[in-house]
């Protein structure tokens, strides 16, 4: 594969335009990839006549591949399928705060994390359709167990977070490399998306892990630059993503119930991949993405920066009828009365779970309401 001798980030970075043709050629020869696309496009028919459908899918992929020569070409194809997915799985997709972004400036977008694939996809969609370039996306190597998945993600401007690193020395090296790559990208004019914590907030608690903000400083620490100055150079913008309905909510509730009652939950081998597919094709209701203000204050340590990110993510979180209904059912005081149809829709969804799993689903939807109320009370007392 084409690369230069001084390509310091070759093993984690997204693919360059010069690599796209080679990667595409590899993908359309990958039988596992073709089988996966066949199952995705023809979920019922693939079970009994996949042998007939796979050659047709491969032929169609070769046709599309002939039109792809750059990363932007690939993302235009992705945008087409995003449009179709949004039409089928959301009742509304709205954005706020994009007017606060400065054209031509690279930002580090740090968002809450509810869906593996769709969180950065919706951020990208809002940027793309409002004249901004798309972001480079942080993705854990635990999700890249298939070679074709890795190729697809890196074609779509994803870079790899080495969560599988073992031992203190290996982990330090991995996170220093990650810190350097993020800093390099921002200084080179490429925006970044990263989640505020490792793993989705299955309990609805959108808390920034100070380990993330600490990692951002690792590449600058030895230079003598202060933490505050280093963070200002990254142009950090918190982002709140809220789903009226999380397609994986019932799966998450079952997981939380198992951990609470049995102390652990064992994931199936490809459960993360199943969650990605559910998140893409499942009903999301209304979705809102709120871009916050760039953090320009002098944050003296990782904890102070994490707190500032949390304040914007929690304060800008759009509360849907599902959130308000869950809070009402849990007896949270002062909750605005949701629309009756929204209440009925959420209650019906709740009843699909066993009784001992329902409290966990209620908590994940009600928590953002509690957080906003607590933040409002705190600001009122300041």
CSV table of N, CA and C in Angstrom, one decimal, residues 35 63 84 126 202 241-242 300 313 334 342 376:
chain,number,residue,atom,x,y,z
A,35,UNK,N,-21.2,-11.0,1.3
A,35,UNK,CA,-22.2,-11.7,2.0
A,35,UNK,C,-22.9,-10.8,3.0
A,63,UNK,N,-19.8,-1.8,-10.0
A,63,UNK,CA,-20.3,-0.6,-10.7
A,63,UNK,C,-20.1,0.6,-9.9
A,84,UNK,N,-31.2,8.0,2.7
A,84,UNK,CA,-32.3,7.0,2.7
A,84,UNK,C,-32.5,6.4,4.2
A,126,UNK,N,-24.7,16.8,9.6
A,126,UNK,CA,-25.0,18.2,9.8
A,126,UNK,C,-23.9,19.1,9.3
A,202,UNK,N,-24.9,3.9,28.5
A,202,UNK,CA,-26.1,3.0,28.5
A,202,UNK,C,-27.1,3.4,29.7
A,241,UNK,N,-26.0,14.9,21.5
A,241,UNK,CA,-26.8,14.2,20.5
A,241,UNK,C,-27.9,13.5,21.3
A,242,UNK,N,-29.1,13.8,20.9
A,242,UNK,CA,-30.3,13.1,21.7
A,242,UNK,C,-31.2,12.4,20.7
A,300,UNK,N,-7.3,24.6,33.9
A,300,UNK,CA,-6.0,24.3,34.4
A,300,UNK,C,-5.7,22.8,34.5
A,313,UNK,N,-22.8,19.8,27.3
A,313,UNK,CA,-23.5,18.6,26.8
A,313,UNK,C,-24.8,18.4,27.5
A,334,UNK,N,-41.6,18.6,38.7
A,334,UNK,CA,-41.5,19.7,37.9
A,334,UNK,C,-41.3,19.4,36.4
A,342,UNK,N,-46.9,10.7,22.6
A,342,UNK,CA,-45.5,10.4,22.9
A,342,UNK,C,-45.4,9.5,24.2
A,376,UNK,N,-29.5,23.5,36.1
A,376,UNK,CA,-30.3,24.8,36.2
A,376,UNK,C,-30.3,25.3,37.6
